[in-house]
Tab-separated table of C-alpha atoms and ligand atoms in Angstrom:
chain	number	residue	atom	x	y	z
A	1	UNK	CA	27.861	2.946	56.631
A	2	UNK	CA	24.109	2.258	56.341
A	3	UNK	CA	23.004	-1.273	55.594
A	4	UNK	CA	20.867	-1.913	52.522
A	5	UNK	CA	17.888	-2.432	54.835
A	6	UNK	CA	18.342	1.140	56.175
A	7	UNK	CA	18.496	2.472	52.646
A	8	UNK	CA	15.381	0.572	51.541
A	9	UNK	CA	13.536	2.054	54.554
A	10	UNK	CA	14.205	5.555	53.245
A	11	UNK	CA	12.204	4.823	50.094
A	12	UNK	CA	8.575	5.950	50.225
A	13	UNK	CA	5.690	3.673	49.229
A	14	UNK	CA	3.812	4.257	45.983
A	15	UNK	CA	0.828	5.542	48.002
A	16	UNK	CA	2.966	8.035	49.854
A	17	UNK	CA	4.418	9.232	46.566
A	18	UNK	CA	0.993	9.681	44.969
A	19	UNK	CA	-0.216	11.784	47.918
A	20	UNK	CA	2.673	14.181	47.430
A	21	UNK	CA	1.485	17.508	45.991
A	22	UNK	CA	3.589	17.335	42.771
A	23	UNK	CA	2.301	13.924	41.861
A	24	UNK	CA	-1.271	14.567	42.960
A	25	UNK	CA	-1.433	17.268	40.276
A	26	UNK	CA	0.047	14.878	37.721
A	27	UNK	CA	-2.571	12.252	38.599
A	28	UNK	CA	-5.276	14.788	37.734
A	29	UNK	CA	-3.716	15.769	34.395
A	30	UNK	CA	-2.265	12.455	33.174
A	31	UNK	CA	-4.392	9.807	34.866
A	32	UNK	CA	-3.862	7.620	37.935
A	33	UNK	CA	-2.713	4.497	36.040
A	34	UNK	CA	0.218	6.111	34.217
A	35	UNK	CA	1.515	7.902	37.312
A	36	UNK	CA	1.217	4.765	39.476
A	37	UNK	CA	3.092	2.701	36.853
A	38	UNK	CA	5.828	5.289	36.571
A	39	UNK	CA	6.182	5.609	40.378
A	40	UNK	CA	6.493	1.828	40.691
A	41	UNK	CA	9.086	1.674	37.947
A	42	UNK	CA	11.198	4.438	39.488
A	43	UNK	CA	11.086	2.768	42.931
A	44	UNK	CA	11.996	-0.603	41.430
A	45	UNK	CA	14.968	0.964	39.738
A	46	UNK	CA	16.144	2.603	42.983
A	47	UNK	CA	15.860	-0.715	44.837
A	48	UNK	CA	17.880	-2.428	42.130
A	49	UNK	CA	20.602	0.210	42.389
A	50	UNK	CA	20.730	-0.166	46.176
A	51	UNK	CA	20.926	-3.944	45.815
A	52	UNK	CA	23.802	-3.551	43.373
A	53	UNK	CA	25.535	-1.264	45.924
A	54	UNK	CA	25.586	1.602	43.457
A	55	UNK	CA	23.879	4.062	45.877
A	56	UNK	CA	25.050	5.102	49.339
A	57	UNK	CA	22.954	7.133	51.840
A	58	UNK	CA	23.778	10.594	50.409
A	59	UNK	CA	23.110	9.345	46.856
A	60	UNK	CA	19.716	7.982	47.960
A	61	UNK	CA	18.883	11.402	49.423
A	62	UNK	CA	19.754	13.040	46.101
A	63	UNK	CA	17.652	10.494	44.203
A	64	UNK	CA	14.705	11.089	46.532
A	65	UNK	CA	14.874	14.849	46.098
A	66	UNK	CA	14.517	14.356	42.348
A	67	UNK	CA	11.998	11.525	42.478
A	68	UNK	CA	8.958	13.551	41.383
A	69	UNK	CA	10.865	14.817	38.363
A	70	UNK	CA	12.023	11.282	37.516
A	71	UNK	CA	8.456	10.002	37.713
A	72	UNK	CA	7.217	12.875	35.606
A	73	UNK	CA	9.826	12.132	32.901
A	74	UNK	CA	8.719	8.543	32.842
A	75	UNK	CA	5.040	9.463	32.601
A	76	UNK	CA	5.804	11.790	29.678
A	77	UNK	CA	7.770	9.051	27.922
A	78	UNK	CA	4.995	6.511	28.329
A	79	UNK	CA	2.375	8.954	27.053
A	80	UNK	CA	4.130	9.914	23.830
A	81	UNK	CA	3.215	8.254	20.564
A	82	UNK	CA	4.747	4.913	19.748
A	83	UNK	CA	4.199	5.547	16.026
A	84	UNK	CA	6.495	8.404	15.079
A	85	UNK	CA	8.301	9.909	12.103
A	86	UNK	CA	11.722	8.651	11.061
A	87	UNK	CA	14.182	9.884	8.446
A	88	UNK	CA	14.405	7.288	5.698
A	89	UNK	CA	17.980	7.453	4.403
A	90	UNK	CA	17.890	3.920	2.964
A	91	UNK	CA	17.105	5.034	-0.583
A	92	UNK	CA	14.252	2.502	-0.728
A	93	UNK	CA	11.366	4.707	-1.846
A	94	UNK	CA	8.450	2.376	-1.043
A	95	UNK	CA	9.821	0.838	2.133
A	96	UNK	CA	7.129	-1.420	3.574
A	97	UNK	CA	8.569	-1.301	7.108
A	98	UNK	CA	8.727	2.491	7.005
A	99	UNK	CA	5.133	2.970	5.892
A	100	UNK	CA	5.498	2.776	2.089
A	101	UNK	CA	4.328	5.912	0.243
A	102	UNK	CA	4.427	9.305	2.005
A	103	UNK	CA	1.234	11.231	1.249
A	104	UNK	CA	0.991	14.383	-0.810
A	105	UNK	CA	0.300	17.662	1.041
A	106	UNK	CA	-3.122	17.986	-0.531
A	107	UNK	CA	-4.036	14.517	0.813
A	108	UNK	CA	-3.132	15.553	4.353
A	109	UNK	CA	-5.152	18.712	4.009
A	110	UNK	CA	-8.115	16.848	2.514
A	111	UNK	CA	-8.011	14.272	5.339
A	112	UNK	CA	-8.070	17.060	7.879
A	113	UNK	CA	-10.859	19.001	6.225
A	114	UNK	CA	-13.135	16.079	5.537
A	115	UNK	CA	-12.463	13.997	8.646
A	116	UNK	CA	-12.450	16.638	11.378
A	117	UNK	CA	-16.193	17.052	10.917
A	118	UNK	CA	-18.948	15.455	8.845
A	119	UNK	CA	-18.745	14.878	5.113
A	120	UNK	CA	-20.865	13.674	2.198
A	121	UNK	CA	-19.123	10.291	2.330
A	122	UNK	CA	-22.321	8.408	1.512
A	123	UNK	CA	-24.717	11.245	0.922
A	124	UNK	CA	-25.903	12.888	-2.272
A	125	UNK	CA	-26.020	16.552	-1.371
A	126	UNK	CA	-28.114	17.392	-4.450
A	127	UNK	CA	-30.950	14.945	-3.912
A	128	UNK	CA	-30.618	14.399	-0.182
A	129	UNK	CA	-30.532	10.644	-0.811
A	130	UNK	CA	-28.112	8.072	0.416
A	131	UNK	CA	-25.039	7.854	-1.831
A	132	UNK	CA	-22.126	5.487	-2.368
A	133	UNK	CA	-18.662	6.151	-1.038
A	134	UNK	CA	-17.075	4.704	-4.218
A	135	UNK	CA	-18.141	7.658	-6.341
A	136	UNK	CA	-15.540	9.960	-4.858
A	137	UNK	CA	-12.664	8.088	-6.446
A	138	UNK	CA	-14.306	6.151	-9.285
A	139	UNK	CA	-14.956	9.417	-11.144
A	140	UNK	CA	-11.228	10.208	-11.072
A	141	UNK	CA	-10.142	6.718	-12.093
A	142	UNK	CA	-12.519	7.078	-15.053
A	143	UNK	CA	-10.818	10.304	-16.069
A	144	UNK	CA	-7.483	8.506	-15.967
A	145	UNK	CA	-8.620	5.385	-17.816
A	146	UNK	CA	-11.623	6.010	-20.035
A	147	UNK	CA	-10.146	8.329	-22.590
A	148	UNK	CA	-7.195	5.992	-23.119
A	149	UNK	CA	-8.804	2.601	-22.933
A	150	UNK	CA	-11.462	3.384	-25.530
A	151	UNK	CA	-14.649	1.426	-25.910
A	152	UNK	CA	-13.187	-1.838	-27.167
A	153	UNK	CA	-11.362	-2.938	-24.041
A	154	UNK	CA	-11.499	-4.670	-21.683
A	155	UNK	CA	-12.895	-7.822	-23.148
A	156	UNK	CA	-12.353	-9.370	-26.514
A	157	UNK	CA	-9.945	-7.729	-28.932
A	158	UNK	CA	-11.670	-5.924	-31.752
A	159	UNK	CA	-15.098	-6.298	-30.217
A	160	UNK	CA	-16.853	-2.948	-30.180
A	161	UNK	CA	-19.378	-2.276	-27.481
A	162	UNK	CA	-22.528	-0.685	-28.762
A	163	UNK	CA	-22.156	3.092	-29.088
A	164	UNK	CA	-25.590	3.531	-27.454
A	165	UNK	CA	-24.326	1.806	-24.354
A	166	UNK	CA	-23.521	4.851	-22.231
A	167	UNK	CA	-22.185	3.001	-19.212
A	168	UNK	CA	-18.442	3.515	-18.705
A	169	UNK	CA	-16.320	0.542	-19.548
A	170	UNK	CA	-13.976	0.615	-16.574
A	171	UNK	CA	-15.164	0.797	-12.998
A	172	UNK	CA	-12.937	0.950	-9.944
A	173	UNK	CA	-13.769	0.079	-6.349
A	174	UNK	CA	-11.452	-0.046	-3.394
A	175	UNK	CA	-10.907	-2.220	-0.370
A	176	UNK	CA	-8.433	-2.223	2.469
A	177	UNK	CA	-5.327	-3.343	0.585
A	178	UNK	CA	-4.344	-5.318	-2.478
A	179	UNK	CA	-4.346	-8.595	-0.546
A	180	UNK	CA	-8.023	-7.918	0.219
A	181	UNK	CA	-8.664	-6.991	-3.422
A	182	UNK	CA	-7.244	-10.329	-4.591
A	183	UNK	CA	-9.266	-12.208	-1.979
A	184	UNK	CA	-12.477	-10.421	-2.955
A	185	UNK	CA	-11.911	-10.942	-6.672
A	186	UNK	CA	-11.129	-14.645	-6.330
A	187	UNK	CA	-14.069	-15.227	-4.004
A	188	UNK	CA	-16.464	-13.340	-6.286
A	189	UNK	CA	-15.332	-14.811	-9.575
A	190	UNK	CA	-14.155	-18.288	-8.672
A	191	UNK	CA	-15.605	-19.652	-5.413
A	192	UNK	CA	-16.051	-23.384	-5.841
A	193	UNK	CA	-14.427	-23.327	-9.287
A	194	UNK	CA	-10.918	-23.553	-10.682
A	195	UNK	CA	-8.447	-20.727	-11.227
A	196	UNK	CA	-5.583	-21.354	-13.625
A	197	UNK	CA	-2.210	-19.892	-12.560
A	198	UNK	CA	1.296	-20.440	-13.868
A	199	UNK	CA	3.658	-22.234	-11.452
A	200	UNK	CA	6.109	-19.402	-12.069
A	201	UNK	CA	3.676	-16.937	-10.480
A	202	UNK	CA	2.743	-18.662	-7.221
A	203	UNK	CA	4.474	-15.927	-5.292
A	204	UNK	CA	4.827	-14.979	-1.682
A	205	UNK	CA	4.868	-11.231	-1.007
A	206	UNK	CA	6.316	-9.909	2.280
A	207	UNK	CA	3.983	-10.154	5.260
A	208	UNK	CA	2.882	-13.687	4.313
A	209	UNK	CA	0.653	-12.965	1.345
A	210	UNK	CA	0.876	-16.231	-0.585
A	211	UNK	CA	-1.159	-16.821	-3.697
A	212	UNK	CA	-1.994	-20.471	-2.844
A	213	UNK	CA	-3.142	-19.482	0.680
A	214	UNK	CA	-5.281	-16.557	-0.471
A	215	UNK	CA	-6.752	-18.833	-3.107
A	216	UNK	CA	-7.679	-21.407	-0.464
A	217	UNK	CA	-9.322	-18.738	1.735
A	218	UNK	CA	-11.268	-17.400	-1.233
A	219	UNK	CA	-12.833	-20.794	-1.919
A	220	UNK	CA	-11.243	-20.941	-5.367
A	221	UNK	CA	-9.383	-24.070	-6.421
A	222	UNK	CA	-5.851	-23.487	-7.620
A	223	UNK	CA	-5.074	-25.157	-10.919
A	224	UNK	CA	-1.302	-24.859	-11.444
A	225	UNK	CA	0.067	-25.046	-14.956
A	226	UNK	CA	3.512	-25.023	-16.547
A	227	UNK	CA	6.756	-25.142	-14.633
A	228	UNK	CA	8.601	-22.661	-12.443
A	229	UNK	CA	10.572	-21.217	-15.332
A	230	UNK	CA	8.438	-21.946	-18.390
A	231	UNK	CA	4.723	-21.745	-18.987
A	232	UNK	CA	3.170	-21.609	-22.446
A	233	UNK	CA	-0.262	-20.507	-23.574
A	234	UNK	CA	-0.945	-24.155	-24.505
A	235	UNK	CA	-0.543	-25.098	-20.821
A	236	UNK	CA	-3.404	-22.772	-19.901
A	237	UNK	CA	-5.490	-24.006	-22.834
A	238	UNK	CA	-5.108	-27.674	-21.866
A	239	UNK	CA	-6.101	-26.981	-18.253
A	240	UNK	CA	-9.399	-25.297	-19.140
A	241	UNK	CA	-12.429	-27.429	-18.325
A	242	UNK	CA	-16.060	-26.941	-17.292
A	243	UNK	CA	-15.018	-26.031	-13.731
A	244	UNK	CA	-12.655	-23.225	-14.837
A	245	UNK	CA	-13.862	-19.831	-13.643
A	246	UNK	CA	-10.827	-17.581	-14.060
A	247	UNK	CA	-7.380	-17.175	-15.606
A	248	UNK	CA	-5.039	-15.410	-13.199
A	249	UNK	CA	-1.776	-13.654	-13.945
A	250	UNK	CA	0.310	-12.483	-10.974
A	251	UNK	CA	3.075	-9.896	-11.088
A	252	UNK	CA	6.225	-11.492	-9.681
A	253	UNK	CA	6.983	-8.325	-7.711
A	254	UNK	CA	9.916	-9.338	-5.581
A	255	UNK	CA	11.859	-11.827	-7.660
A	256	UNK	CA	13.001	-12.499	-11.191
A	257	UNK	CA	13.346	-15.656	-13.204
A	258	UNK	CA	16.136	-15.408	-15.701
A	259	UNK	CA	17.774	-17.798	-18.127
A	260	UNK	CA	15.676	-20.495	-19.815
A	261	UNK	CA	12.272	-18.892	-19.315
A	262	UNK	CA	8.999	-18.444	-21.109
A	263	UNK	CA	5.745	-16.789	-20.196
A	264	UNK	CA	2.794	-16.121	-22.485
A	265	UNK	CA	2.257	-12.558	-23.656
A	266	UNK	CA	-0.694	-10.820	-22.037
A	267	UNK	CA	-2.276	-10.601	-25.541
A	268	UNK	CA	-2.224	-14.400	-25.790
A	269	UNK	CA	-3.956	-14.727	-22.431
A	270	UNK	CA	-6.539	-12.102	-23.417
A	271	UNK	CA	-7.332	-13.889	-26.629
A	272	UNK	CA	-7.591	-17.287	-24.912
A	273	UNK	CA	-9.831	-15.875	-22.168
A	274	UNK	CA	-11.971	-14.343	-24.853
A	275	UNK	CA	-12.228	-17.428	-26.994
A	276	UNK	CA	-13.316	-19.556	-24.023
A	277	UNK	CA	-15.427	-16.824	-22.357
A	278	UNK	CA	-13.483	-16.974	-19.107
A	279	UNK	CA	-12.504	-13.752	-17.347
A	280	UNK	CA	-8.809	-12.856	-17.104
A	281	UNK	CA	-7.599	-11.225	-13.908
A	282	UNK	CA	-4.182	-9.713	-13.272
A	283	UNK	CA	-2.770	-9.049	-9.813
A	284	UNK	CA	-0.436	-6.231	-10.755
A	285	UNK	CA	0.823	-5.707	-7.207
A	286	UNK	CA	2.338	-2.291	-7.477
A	287	UNK	CA	-0.017	-0.862	-10.052
A	288	UNK	CA	1.684	2.142	-11.590
A	289	UNK	CA	-0.480	4.967	-12.884
A	290	UNK	CA	2.711	6.760	-13.873
A	291	UNK	CA	4.772	5.351	-16.732
A	292	UNK	CA	8.158	4.370	-15.308
A	293	UNK	CA	9.616	4.235	-18.793
A	294	UNK	CA	9.905	8.013	-18.552
A	295	UNK	CA	12.510	7.558	-15.808
A	296	UNK	CA	14.326	4.770	-17.587
A	297	UNK	CA	12.678	1.767	-15.963
A	298	UNK	CA	11.299	-0.723	-18.437
A	299	UNK	CA	9.238	-3.819	-17.871
A	300	UNK	CA	6.971	-2.412	-15.165
A	301	UNK	CA	3.483	-2.457	-16.687
A	302	UNK	CA	1.042	0.325	-15.828
A	303	UNK	CA	-2.563	-0.308	-14.863
A	304	UNK	CA	-3.549	1.339	-18.113
A	305	UNK	CA	-1.325	-1.028	-20.147
A	306	UNK	CA	-3.174	-4.007	-18.707
A	307	UNK	CA	-6.652	-2.542	-19.142
A	308	UNK	CA	-5.876	-1.416	-22.665
A	309	UNK	CA	-4.665	-4.870	-23.580
A	310	UNK	CA	-7.980	-6.305	-22.493
A	311	UNK	CA	-7.453	-7.732	-19.003
A	312	UNK	CA	-10.931	-7.946	-17.429
A	313	UNK	CA	-10.001	-7.161	-13.805
A	314	UNK	CA	-6.789	-5.631	-12.484
A	315	UNK	CA	-5.920	-5.458	-8.761
A	316	UNK	CA	-3.214	-3.211	-7.286
A	317	UNK	CA	-2.101	-1.381	-4.150
A	318	UNK	CA	-2.712	2.258	-3.267
A	319	UNK	CA	0.532	2.762	-1.357
A	320	UNK	CA	3.060	1.264	-3.752
A	321	UNK	CA	3.859	2.885	-7.127
A	322	UNK	CA	0.601	4.814	-7.055
A	323	UNK	CA	2.015	6.800	-4.135
A	324	UNK	CA	-1.195	7.118	-2.102
A	325	UNK	CA	-2.714	5.636	1.061
A	326	UNK	CA	-2.933	1.937	1.868
A	327	UNK	CA	-5.785	0.559	-0.234
A	328	UNK	CA	-6.485	-2.181	-2.748
A	329	UNK	CA	-8.021	-1.253	-6.082
A	330	UNK	CA	-10.124	-3.412	-8.374
A	331	UNK	CA	-10.399	-1.846	-11.828
A	332	UNK	CA	-12.085	-3.508	-14.761
A	333	UNK	CA	-15.205	-4.579	-16.601
A	334	UNK	CA	-18.174	-2.899	-14.980
A	335	UNK	CA	-20.302	-6.062	-14.824
A	336	UNK	CA	-17.574	-7.972	-12.961
A	337	UNK	CA	-16.851	-5.069	-10.597
A	338	UNK	CA	-20.588	-4.820	-9.864
A	339	UNK	CA	-20.476	-8.449	-8.708
A	340	UNK	CA	-17.567	-7.615	-6.375
A	341	UNK	CA	-19.565	-4.732	-4.895
A	342	UNK	CA	-22.515	-6.942	-4.096
A	343	UNK	CA	-20.366	-9.614	-2.397
A	344	UNK	CA	-20.828	-9.352	1.395
A	345	UNK	CA	-17.039	-9.556	1.738
A	346	UNK	CA	-16.888	-6.121	0.101
A	347	UNK	CA	-18.616	-4.619	3.147
A	348	UNK	CA	-16.173	-6.346	5.490
A	349	UNK	CA	-13.174	-5.087	3.527
A	350	UNK	CA	-14.386	-1.541	2.930
A	351	UNK	CA	-12.244	1.507	3.412
A	352	UNK	CA	-12.811	4.476	5.716
A	353	UNK	CA	-13.195	8.173	4.938
A	354	UNK	CA	-9.534	8.955	5.665
A	355	UNK	CA	-8.491	6.632	2.863
A	356	UNK	CA	-11.043	8.036	0.431
A	357	UNK	CA	-9.866	11.555	1.198
A	358	UNK	CA	-6.180	10.660	0.755
A	359	UNK	CA	-6.783	8.708	-2.433
A	360	UNK	CA	-9.046	11.354	-3.942
A	361	UNK	CA	-6.362	14.012	-3.425
A	362	UNK	CA	-3.637	11.747	-4.843
A	363	UNK	CA	-5.704	10.899	-7.916
A	364	UNK	CA	-6.510	14.555	-8.480
A	365	UNK	CA	-2.757	15.228	-8.741
A	366	UNK	CA	-2.569	12.530	-11.453
A	367	UNK	CA	-5.552	13.971	-13.300
A	368	UNK	CA	-3.846	17.383	-13.291
A	369	UNK	CA	-0.561	15.792	-14.393
A	370	UNK	CA	1.110	17.189	-11.273
A	371	UNK	CA	3.372	14.209	-10.637
A	372	UNK	CA	5.858	16.135	-8.534
A	373	UNK	CA	3.132	16.723	-5.919
A	374	UNK	CA	3.248	13.008	-5.115
A	375	UNK	CA	6.309	12.421	-2.905
A	376	UNK	CA	7.121	8.903	-4.136
A	377	UNK	CA	7.041	10.051	-7.770
A	378	UNK	CA	9.035	13.166	-6.969
A	379	UNK	CA	11.697	11.003	-5.300
A	380	UNK	CA	11.829	8.685	-8.314
A	381	UNK	CA	12.305	11.643	-10.616
A	382	UNK	CA	15.195	13.221	-8.654
A	383	UNK	CA	18.378	13.186	-10.682
A	384	UNK	CA	21.639	11.713	-9.487
A	385	UNK	CA	23.166	15.196	-9.834
A	386	UNK	CA	20.593	16.865	-7.563
A	387	UNK	CA	21.158	14.208	-4.914
A	388	UNK	CA	24.925	14.554	-5.342
A	389	UNK	CA	24.823	18.316	-4.793
A	390	UNK	CA	22.793	17.973	-1.604
A	391	UNK	CA	25.036	15.171	-0.349
A	392	UNK	CA	28.149	17.228	-0.969
A	393	UNK	CA	26.669	20.223	0.878
A	394	UNK	CA	25.792	18.080	3.900
A	395	UNK	CA	29.164	16.316	3.835
A	396	UNK	CA	30.944	19.691	3.997
A	397	UNK	CA	28.924	20.644	7.053
A	398	UNK	CA	29.356	17.485	9.097
A	399	UNK	CA	32.818	16.160	8.398
A	400	UNK	CA	35.145	16.336	11.366
A	401	UNK	CA	38.292	14.675	12.633
A	402	UNK	CA	36.084	11.839	13.973
A	403	UNK	CA	33.839	11.427	11.032
A	404	UNK	CA	34.913	10.827	7.470
A	405	UNK	CA	32.467	11.131	4.628
A	406	UNK	CA	32.809	10.154	1.028
A	407	UNK	CA	30.173	10.869	-1.610
A	408	UNK	CA	30.024	8.036	-4.122
A	409	UNK	CA	27.874	6.445	-6.828
A	410	UNK	CA	25.234	3.957	-5.841
A	411	UNK	CA	21.709	2.780	-6.482
A	412	UNK	CA	18.327	3.645	-4.981
A	413	UNK	CA	15.610	1.007	-4.977
A	414	UNK	CA	11.978	1.705	-5.821
A	415	UNK	CA	10.767	-1.177	-3.654
A	416	UNK	CA	7.155	-1.925	-2.825
A	417	UNK	CA	6.960	-4.872	-5.137
A	418	UNK	CA	8.106	-3.015	-8.228
A	419	UNK	CA	10.366	-5.265	-10.243
A	420	UNK	CA	13.516	-5.926	-8.182
A	421	UNK	CA	15.488	-4.577	-11.111
A	422	UNK	CA	13.737	-1.214	-10.660
A	423	UNK	CA	16.757	0.741	-9.471
A	424	UNK	CA	17.798	4.328	-9.977
A	425	UNK	CA	21.337	5.702	-10.109
A	426	UNK	CA	22.055	7.877	-7.072
A	427	UNK	CA	24.822	9.420	-4.970
A	428	UNK	CA	25.450	8.048	-1.498
A	429	UNK	CA	27.112	9.505	1.574
A	430	UNK	CA	29.397	6.843	3.055
A	431	UNK	CA	30.132	7.509	6.735
A	432	UNK	CA	32.833	6.060	8.925
A	433	UNK	CA	33.220	7.232	12.483
A	434	UNK	CA	36.393	6.742	14.492
A	435	UNK	CA	35.883	4.357	17.391
A	436	UNK	CA	32.511	3.110	16.151
A	437	UNK	CA	31.793	0.152	13.897
A	438	UNK	CA	29.321	0.677	11.042
A	439	UNK	CA	26.700	-1.297	12.971
A	440	UNK	CA	27.268	0.822	16.084
A	441	UNK	CA	27.051	4.040	14.098
A	442	UNK	CA	23.861	2.846	12.427
A	443	UNK	CA	22.425	1.986	15.878
A	444	UNK	CA	23.287	5.501	17.124
A	445	UNK	CA	21.513	6.963	14.107
A	446	UNK	CA	18.423	4.883	14.886
A	447	UNK	CA	18.539	5.957	18.541
A	448	UNK	CA	18.586	9.651	17.591
A	449	UNK	CA	15.628	11.989	17.612
A	450	UNK	CA	14.282	11.724	14.971
A	451	UNK	CA	15.588	8.224	14.263
A	452	UNK	CA	17.646	8.015	11.063
A	453	UNK	CA	17.443	4.711	9.175
A	454	UNK	CA	20.496	3.986	7.026
A	455	UNK	CA	21.989	1.121	5.048
A	456	UNK	CA	25.127	-0.684	6.214
A	457	UNK	CA	27.327	-2.141	3.504
A	458	UNK	CA	30.928	-3.316	3.550
A	459	UNK	CA	31.711	-1.771	6.913
A	460	UNK	CA	30.276	1.632	6.043
A	461	UNK	CA	27.073	3.440	6.816
A	462	UNK	CA	25.421	4.620	3.605
A	463	UNK	CA	22.920	7.482	3.460
A	464	UNK	CA	20.861	8.041	0.319
A	465	UNK	CA	19.250	11.473	0.217
A	466	UNK	CA	16.777	10.399	-2.486
A	467	UNK	CA	14.349	9.351	0.254
A	468	UNK	CA	15.208	12.166	2.670
A	469	UNK	CA	12.909	15.172	2.239
A	470	UNK	CA	15.000	18.323	1.659
A	471	UNK	CA	13.189	19.827	4.661
A	472	UNK	CA	14.830	17.070	6.756
A	473	UNK	CA	18.406	17.860	5.670
A	474	UNK	CA	18.898	20.208	8.636
A	475	UNK	CA	17.657	17.625	11.155
A	476	UNK	CA	19.955	15.039	9.582
A	477	UNK	CA	22.940	17.369	9.971
A	478	UNK	CA	22.065	17.957	13.643
A	479	UNK	CA	21.705	14.226	14.350
A	480	UNK	CA	25.079	13.392	12.804
A	481	UNK	CA	26.836	16.315	14.508
A	482	UNK	CA	25.471	15.237	17.882
A	483	UNK	CA	26.752	11.699	17.372
A	484	UNK	CA	30.174	12.929	16.249
A	485	UNK	CA	30.407	15.189	19.318
A	486	UNK	CA	29.688	12.306	21.671
B	1	PLP	C1	2.311	-6.115	-2.725
B	1	PLP	C2	1.553	-7.139	-3.466
B	1	PLP	C3	0.357	-7.665	-2.938
B	1	PLP	C4	-0.168	-7.228	-1.609
B	1	PLP	O1	-0.573	-5.880	-1.646
B	1	PLP	P1	-0.913	-5.086	-0.283
B	1	PLP	O2	-1.488	-3.793	-0.748
B	1	PLP	O3	0.362	-4.963	0.454
B	1	PLP	O4	-1.907	-5.920	0.437
B	1	PLP	C5	-0.307	-8.605	-3.677
B	1	PLP	N1	0.164	-9.042	-4.856
B	1	PLP	C6	1.306	-8.560	-5.399
B	1	PLP	C7	1.771	-9.103	-6.715
B	1	PLP	C8	2.035	-7.597	-4.717
B	1	PLP	O5	3.183	-7.116	-5.240
C-alpha cells in the first residue's frame, strides 16, 4: 500500500504539465491563463480524491495517463459561452428571465448585414452629411401611427392643427429601455417641478424599477393623489398648482386592483391636461402595437389607443408586447420629443446599431401586416388545438414505462408586464417520472443540453409548447428520452 504522501509525489507540478507537448499546443491555441487554470483545477481535484482515499496507486496512474484530456475538457468548458439558448417550455411568452421577446428572422439577418461592416447609421448617403440615427425607425413608427392618429391628436380634443403645418404630429425616439424612457421623460418635462400620479399607480416592476425612485432620480417631485384603490379626476384637479409640470398615468402591469375601485378615464385626464395646459404622459409599460382584442384579450391598451385619445407622450418597451429588441420608446407630440432629444441624458441613454437594426426589421413586419413573422405574436396567436396536436404527437413518442404523460387543459401567460389577466387557453404536457420527484425531474430538464425550463405544479412537471419553437420539438424529445433512459 502506498501512503498518501507517495501518491501526492506522483502528481506533476503545473509547470511540468504545461511543458508537456499536448498542453504546450493548447497554450498556443487557447491562451496560457485558461490552460494554467484548468491544470490547477484538475490537480486540486486529484489531491482531494487522494485525501479522501478514493484513489489507490493504479488509479492514480490511470488518472495521470488521461490528465491532458481532462485538462483539455476543462479548458473547453471554461471557454464556451455562458449566455446560451434554452428551451422555454413555461408557456410564459415574454419571460423576463429568459430574455423576453425572441427576434424575428429578418431582424437577425438585418443585424448581421448592417453590423458586420459599416452602415449609414448617422450618415445621409444622398447629401454626404451627418445624419441622425433616429430616422431609421421614426419613419416606420410614423407609418404605423400617422394615418390613424389624424391631425387632431395628441393634444386637446377637437383642436385642429393648421393644415399648412407639414410637420408630422407624432415623433418617436428610442433609448436603452423603458425605464430609461421614463427617466428621460420625467427629467425633461418635470425636473424641479411636480408630477401628479395616482397612489394606485405607484408601481414596482421586476428588477427594482419603482416609480417613486425613478421620479426622485429624474429630479421631478412626486405629488401623490387619491388612494390605493380609488382616484378621481377631481383629485388630480385639486393637486394642480403653479409648480405642476406633468400628469402621469402608469400602467399597472403586474398587478390588479379589484373590488371597490375607481380610476379616471384617459379622456378625462386628456381634457384636464388640456384645460390647464399641462402635458399628460402615460407609461404604458408593454406598449402593444398589435391589438390583443383580436386574440380575445381585452383591457390591454395599444400605443395607438393612447395617442389617438390625446396622450402627449407615451413610453413603452421594445421587448415586451412589441416583440422586438430591448429598447424604450418615447412617442408623442413632436415639440415635447424634440426637448427629450436635446436633453444630454438622451446621449447617455442612446441605443446602438444592433438595436436599430433589430427594431427596424420588427417594425417593417408590422408595417407589412406580417404579424406571424414576429415570434411573440405568432406564439400568442397559436390555437389551443394546434398546441394540443403537437403535445399529443410528442407524448406518443416519449412515453415509456418510467415516464407517464398526460395532455391536459391549462393556461399560457403573456407576461412582460401585460395585464396579469392576459392569459391564453393552452394544452399542457404533464410529466411524472418514476423514482423522481417533480422538482428533481425539472432539475434534470434544466441540466440537459439544451436546458429545458418547465413549470412545476402540484407535483407534476408541466410543459407548454406554446413557447417552444416547432423546430425545437425534436430536441425536446431527445432531452426527455435521455432522462427517461437514465
Ligand atoms: C416593464 C415596465 C417598465 C420597465 O420597462 P423596461 O423596458 O423593462 O425597462 C416600466 N414601466 C412599466 C409600467 C412596465 O410595465
